[in-house]
Amino acid sequence: MLNRKTSHFLGMRVQSELEHLSELRREAGKDRISVRGSAARTRASVRTQSTAAAAAAAAKADEDPGANLFPPPLPRPQICMWKYLDIHSMHQLEKTTSAEEMRQVLAELLELGCPEQSLRDAITLDLFCHALIFCRQQGFSLEQTSAACALLQDLHKACIATPLGNVEECYRYFTSVLFCHGVRRPPFSIDLFKEEQLLALEDYVVNTYFRHFKLYKYVFTPQVRLDLSLTYMGLQPPKLWPESEMEKEESKEVEEQAVTPQEEELETVAPPEPEPSHVHILRAYIKTQVNKELEELQQLVEEQLKASEERLSSKLTVIERPFQLPPGKGKSKTK
């Protein structure tokens, strides 16, 4: 009898505990659903805010091209055959018989508005006309000419992407794109040019474009100006007087001008009021620190410019130096 009661009591207790556990699981599931929903709403709001911020930054950069002074990353080197001048464009250029006709056809293909009125369009047109003349003199095929013009166009875009100096980065990008057309390794590179043609094209670009790199950057990029404003803590800003006080001051100045000679002598004898010591010390300290920082900045900029010019000149001298065979170790001895 006791066993039956005990087993019945245990069964009722186990059933109540199971019901309690099921209720707890339901509540936990509801909490997870609510937490997931709030997290999803938070992620959606964060994505919306980040997208809006990116769009605002892009719009600001589009409005002011000189606002972002950091140089953008260069594009990845890739094969650029038929990139800007396709086969039909090359056939049109091939049919031209004079330089003036070539300039007209090239201006239409590159969508240059009016080179006679726009200095930038005229410079761009001269750049590609001389490149086409060089390709004809070297006997390049249509594919090689199209690739050479596309390579020069990509180099020019990398140059004018920022007003800051990036001649070394542009030269590395140029050599990388050049090797994409000299080695057979599809799909990354093709053997479009021979070794002699690659060397001739590199010499031409170095002697015509990189020697005038700063001139191209000066013409095609906005001028950078630095507007510096300093605010010092602890100093009161200058107060703007209203018109009534300005009139009172003017009347006082008129009265001071009408003083007697005796008062003028007394004023000349009286020493001027000394400037507060802490303001004088702060002004002298600020002046010395600003001059010191300006001198260090000027010296640093001069050193960087000098080092960059030396590196570029050394690279140009190495490229222009003719290829020389190393001297032999000696004649073979006869037995």
PDB file of N, CA, C and O in Angstrom, residues 258-289:
ATOM      1  N   ALA A 258      42.459 116.450 -28.989  1.00  0.00           N
ATOM      2  CA  ALA A 258      42.314 117.870 -28.642  1.00  0.00           C
ATOM      3  C   ALA A 258      42.886 118.205 -27.276  1.00  0.00           C
ATOM      4  O   ALA A 258      42.400 119.085 -26.575  1.00  0.00           O
ATOM      5  N   VAL A 259      43.867 117.519 -26.791  1.00  0.00           N
ATOM      6  CA  VAL A 259      44.483 117.800 -25.491  1.00  0.00           C
ATOM      7  C   VAL A 259      45.449 118.955 -25.623  1.00  0.00           C
ATOM      8  O   VAL A 259      45.921 119.311 -26.714  1.00  0.00           O
ATOM      9  N   THR A 260      45.792 119.547 -24.488  1.00  0.00           N
ATOM     10  CA  THR A 260      46.720 120.684 -24.449  1.00  0.00           C
ATOM     11  C   THR A 260      48.152 120.206 -24.560  1.00  0.00           C
ATOM     12  O   THR A 260      48.454 119.031 -24.326  1.00  0.00           O
ATOM     13  N   PRO A 261      49.081 121.098 -24.906  1.00  0.00           N
ATOM     14  CA  PRO A 261      50.494 120.696 -24.987  1.00  0.00           C
ATOM     15  C   PRO A 261      51.054 120.206 -23.671  1.00  0.00           C
ATOM     16  O   PRO A 261      51.900 119.324 -23.632  1.00  0.00           O
ATOM     17  N   GLN A 262      50.567 120.784 -22.524  1.00  0.00           N
ATOM     18  CA  GLN A 262      51.067 120.334 -21.228  1.00  0.00           C
ATOM     19  C   GLN A 262      50.688 118.868 -20.980  1.00  0.00           C
ATOM     20  O   GLN A 262      51.489 118.062 -20.501  1.00  0.00           O
ATOM     21  N   GLU A 263      49.450 118.509 -21.341  1.00  0.00           N
ATOM     22  CA  GLU A 263      49.013 117.127 -21.163  1.00  0.00           C
ATOM     23  C   GLU A 263      49.792 116.196 -22.073  1.00  0.00           C
ATOM     24  O   GLU A 263      50.086 115.057 -21.699  1.00  0.00           O
ATOM     25  N   GLU A 264      50.127 116.689 -23.276  1.00  0.00           N
ATOM     26  CA  GLU A 264      50.921 115.857 -24.175  1.00  0.00           C
ATOM     27  C   GLU A 264      52.296 115.568 -23.594  1.00  0.00           C
ATOM     28  O   GLU A 264      52.811 114.457 -23.676  1.00  0.00           O
ATOM     29  N   GLU A 265      52.898 116.628 -22.946  1.00  0.00           N
ATOM     30  CA  GLU A 265      54.200 116.411 -22.331  1.00  0.00           C
ATOM     31  C   GLU A 265      54.098 115.400 -21.199  1.00  0.00           C
ATOM     32  O   GLU A 265      54.959 114.536 -21.026  1.00  0.00           O
ATOM     33  N   LEU A 266      53.023 115.492 -20.400  1.00  0.00           N
ATOM     34  CA  LEU A 266      52.845 114.544 -19.298  1.00  0.00           C
ATOM     35  C   LEU A 266      52.665 113.127 -19.834  1.00  0.00           C
ATOM     36  O   LEU A 266      53.177 112.158 -19.257  1.00  0.00           O
ATOM     37  N   GLU A 267      51.932 113.017 -20.939  1.00  0.00           N
ATOM     38  CA  GLU A 267      51.725 111.687 -21.509  1.00  0.00           C
ATOM     39  C   GLU A 267      53.016 111.105 -22.062  1.00  0.00           C
ATOM     40  O   GLU A 267      53.273 109.912 -21.955  1.00  0.00           O
ATOM     41  N   THR A 268      53.840 111.983 -22.657  1.00  0.00           N
ATOM     42  CA  THR A 268      55.111 111.483 -23.178  1.00  0.00           C
ATOM     43  C   THR A 268      56.047 111.074 -22.063  1.00  0.00           C
ATOM     44  O   THR A 268      56.811 110.116 -22.193  1.00  0.00           O
ATOM     45  N   VAL A 269      55.976 111.769 -20.941  1.00  0.00           N
ATOM     46  CA  VAL A 269      56.833 111.405 -19.806  1.00  0.00           C
ATOM     47  C   VAL A 269      56.361 110.121 -19.168  1.00  0.00           C
ATOM     48  O   VAL A 269      57.148 109.289 -18.726  1.00  0.00           O
ATOM     49  N   ALA A 270      55.034 109.919 -19.086  1.00  0.00           N
ATOM     50  CA  ALA A 270      54.504 108.728 -18.415  1.00  0.00           C
ATOM     51  C   ALA A 270      54.879 107.479 -19.202  1.00  0.00           C
ATOM     52  O   ALA A 270      54.719 107.439 -20.419  1.00  0.00           O
ATOM     53  N   PRO A 271      55.387 106.473 -18.545  1.00  0.00           N
ATOM     54  CA  PRO A 271      55.782 105.233 -19.254  1.00  0.00           C
ATOM     55  C   PRO A 271      54.551 104.454 -19.677  1.00  0.00           C
ATOM     56  O   PRO A 271      53.484 104.549 -19.054  1.00  0.00           O
ATOM     57  N   PRO A 272      54.635 103.707 -20.771  1.00  0.00           N
ATOM     58  CA  PRO A 272      53.488 102.884 -21.206  1.00  0.00           C
ATOM     59  C   PRO A 272      53.230 101.742 -20.245  1.00  0.00           C
ATOM     60  O   PRO A 272      54.119 101.283 -19.519  1.00  0.00           O
ATOM     61  N   GLU A 273      51.980 101.332 -20.250  1.00  0.00           N
ATOM     62  CA  GLU A 273      51.604 100.239 -19.357  1.00  0.00           C
ATOM     63  C   GLU A 273      52.286  98.953 -19.790  1.00  0.00           C
ATOM     64  O   GLU A 273      52.209  98.574 -20.975  1.00  0.00           O
ATOM     65  N   PRO A 274      52.942  98.277 -18.897  1.00  0.00           N
ATOM     66  CA  PRO A 274      53.642  97.041 -19.279  1.00  0.00           C
ATOM     67  C   PRO A 274      52.646  95.928 -19.587  1.00  0.00           C
ATOM     68  O   PRO A 274      51.562  95.846 -19.002  1.00  0.00           O
ATOM     69  N   GLU A 275      53.012  95.098 -20.539  1.00  0.00           N
ATOM     70  CA  GLU A 275      52.181  93.951 -20.896  1.00  0.00           C
ATOM     71  C   GLU A 275      52.272  92.894 -19.806  1.00  0.00           C
ATOM     72  O   GLU A 275      53.343  92.720 -19.196  1.00  0.00           O
ATOM     73  N   PRO A 276      51.197  92.199 -19.505  1.00  0.00           N
ATOM     74  CA  PRO A 276      51.288  91.144 -18.475  1.00  0.00           C
ATOM     75  C   PRO A 276      52.383  90.147 -18.805  1.00  0.00           C
ATOM     76  O   PRO A 276      52.616  89.778 -19.951  1.00  0.00           O
ATOM     77  N   SER A 277      53.069  89.736 -17.773  1.00  0.00           N
ATOM     78  CA  SER A 277      54.250  88.879 -17.959  1.00  0.00           C
ATOM     79  C   SER A 277      53.882  87.528 -18.557  1.00  0.00           C
ATOM     80  O   SER A 277      54.576  87.033 -19.445  1.00  0.00           O
ATOM     81  N   HIS A 278      52.789  86.915 -18.114  1.00  0.00           N
ATOM     82  CA  HIS A 278      52.449  85.582 -18.611  1.00  0.00           C
ATOM     83  C   HIS A 278      52.050  85.610 -20.086  1.00  0.00           C
ATOM     84  O   HIS A 278      52.383  84.707 -20.857  1.00  0.00           O
ATOM     85  N   VAL A 279      51.374  86.705 -20.517  1.00  0.00           N
ATOM     86  CA  VAL A 279      51.014  86.812 -21.931  1.00  0.00           C
ATOM     87  C   VAL A 279      52.265  87.003 -22.791  1.00  0.00           C
ATOM     88  O   VAL A 279      52.400  86.406 -23.869  1.00  0.00           O
ATOM     89  N   HIS A 280      53.195  87.829 -22.310  1.00  0.00           N
ATOM     90  CA  HIS A 280      54.437  88.057 -23.060  1.00  0.00           C
ATOM     91  C   HIS A 280      55.247  86.765 -23.183  1.00  0.00           C
ATOM     92  O   HIS A 280      55.773  86.429 -24.265  1.00  0.00           O
ATOM     93  N   ILE A 281      55.333  86.022 -22.087  1.00  0.00           N
ATOM     94  CA  ILE A 281      56.091  84.763 -22.106  1.00  0.00           C
ATOM     95  C   ILE A 281      55.431  83.754 -23.034  1.00  0.00           C
ATOM     96  O   ILE A 281      56.098  83.065 -23.832  1.00  0.00           O
ATOM     97  N   LEU A 282      54.104  83.660 -22.991  1.00  0.00           N
ATOM     98  CA  LEU A 282      53.393  82.717 -23.848  1.00  0.00           C
ATOM     99  C   LEU A 282      53.545  83.086 -25.319  1.00  0.00           C
ATOM    100  O   LEU A 282      53.748  82.219 -26.182  1.00  0.00           O
ATOM    101  N   ARG A 283      53.492  84.393 -25.610  1.00  0.00           N
ATOM    102  CA  ARG A 283      53.645  84.822 -26.996  1.00  0.00           C
ATOM    103  C   ARG A 283      55.038  84.497 -27.527  1.00  0.00           C
ATOM    104  O   ARG A 283      55.209  84.015 -28.662  1.00  0.00           O
ATOM    105  N   ALA A 284      56.067  84.741 -26.707  1.00  0.00           N
ATOM    106  CA  ALA A 284      57.433  84.425 -27.129  1.00  0.00           C
ATOM    107  C   ALA A 284      57.622  82.925 -27.311  1.00  0.00           C
ATOM    108  O   ALA A 284      58.277  82.468 -28.258  1.00  0.00           O
ATOM    109  N   TYR A 285      57.045  82.136 -26.414  1.00  0.00           N
ATOM    110  CA  TYR A 285      57.182  80.675 -26.513  1.00  0.00           C
ATOM    111  C   TYR A 285      56.493  80.148 -27.771  1.00  0.00           C
ATOM    112  O   TYR A 285      57.047  79.308 -28.509  1.00  0.00           O
ATOM    113  N   ILE A 286      55.299  80.660 -28.056  1.00  0.00           N
ATOM    114  CA  ILE A 286      54.573  80.224 -29.251  1.00  0.00           C
ATOM    115  C   ILE A 286      55.347  80.588 -30.510  1.00  0.00           C
ATOM    116  O   ILE A 286      55.465  79.794 -31.457  1.00  0.00           O
ATOM    117  N   LYS A 287      55.908  81.775 -30.541  1.00  0.00           N
ATOM    118  CA  LYS A 287      56.657  82.210 -31.711  1.00  0.00           C
ATOM    119  C   LYS A 287      57.876  81.342 -31.960  1.00  0.00           C
ATOM    120  O   LYS A 287      58.154  80.908 -33.098  1.00  0.00           O
ATOM    121  N   THR A 288      58.614  81.041 -30.898  1.00  0.00           N
ATOM    122  CA  THR A 288      59.808  80.195 -31.064  1.00  0.00           C
ATOM    123  C   THR A 288      59.440  78.785 -31.485  1.00  0.00           C
ATOM    124  O   THR A 288      60.094  78.189 -32.366  1.00  0.00           O
ATOM    125  N   GLN A 289      58.378  78.219 -30.926  1.00  0.00           N
ATOM    126  CA  GLN A 289      57.984  76.852 -31.271  1.00  0.00           C
ATOM    127  C   GLN A 289      57.492  76.763 -32.713  1.00  0.00           C
ATOM    128  O   GLN A 289      57.824  75.819 -33.440  1.00  0.00           O
TER     129      GLN A 289
END
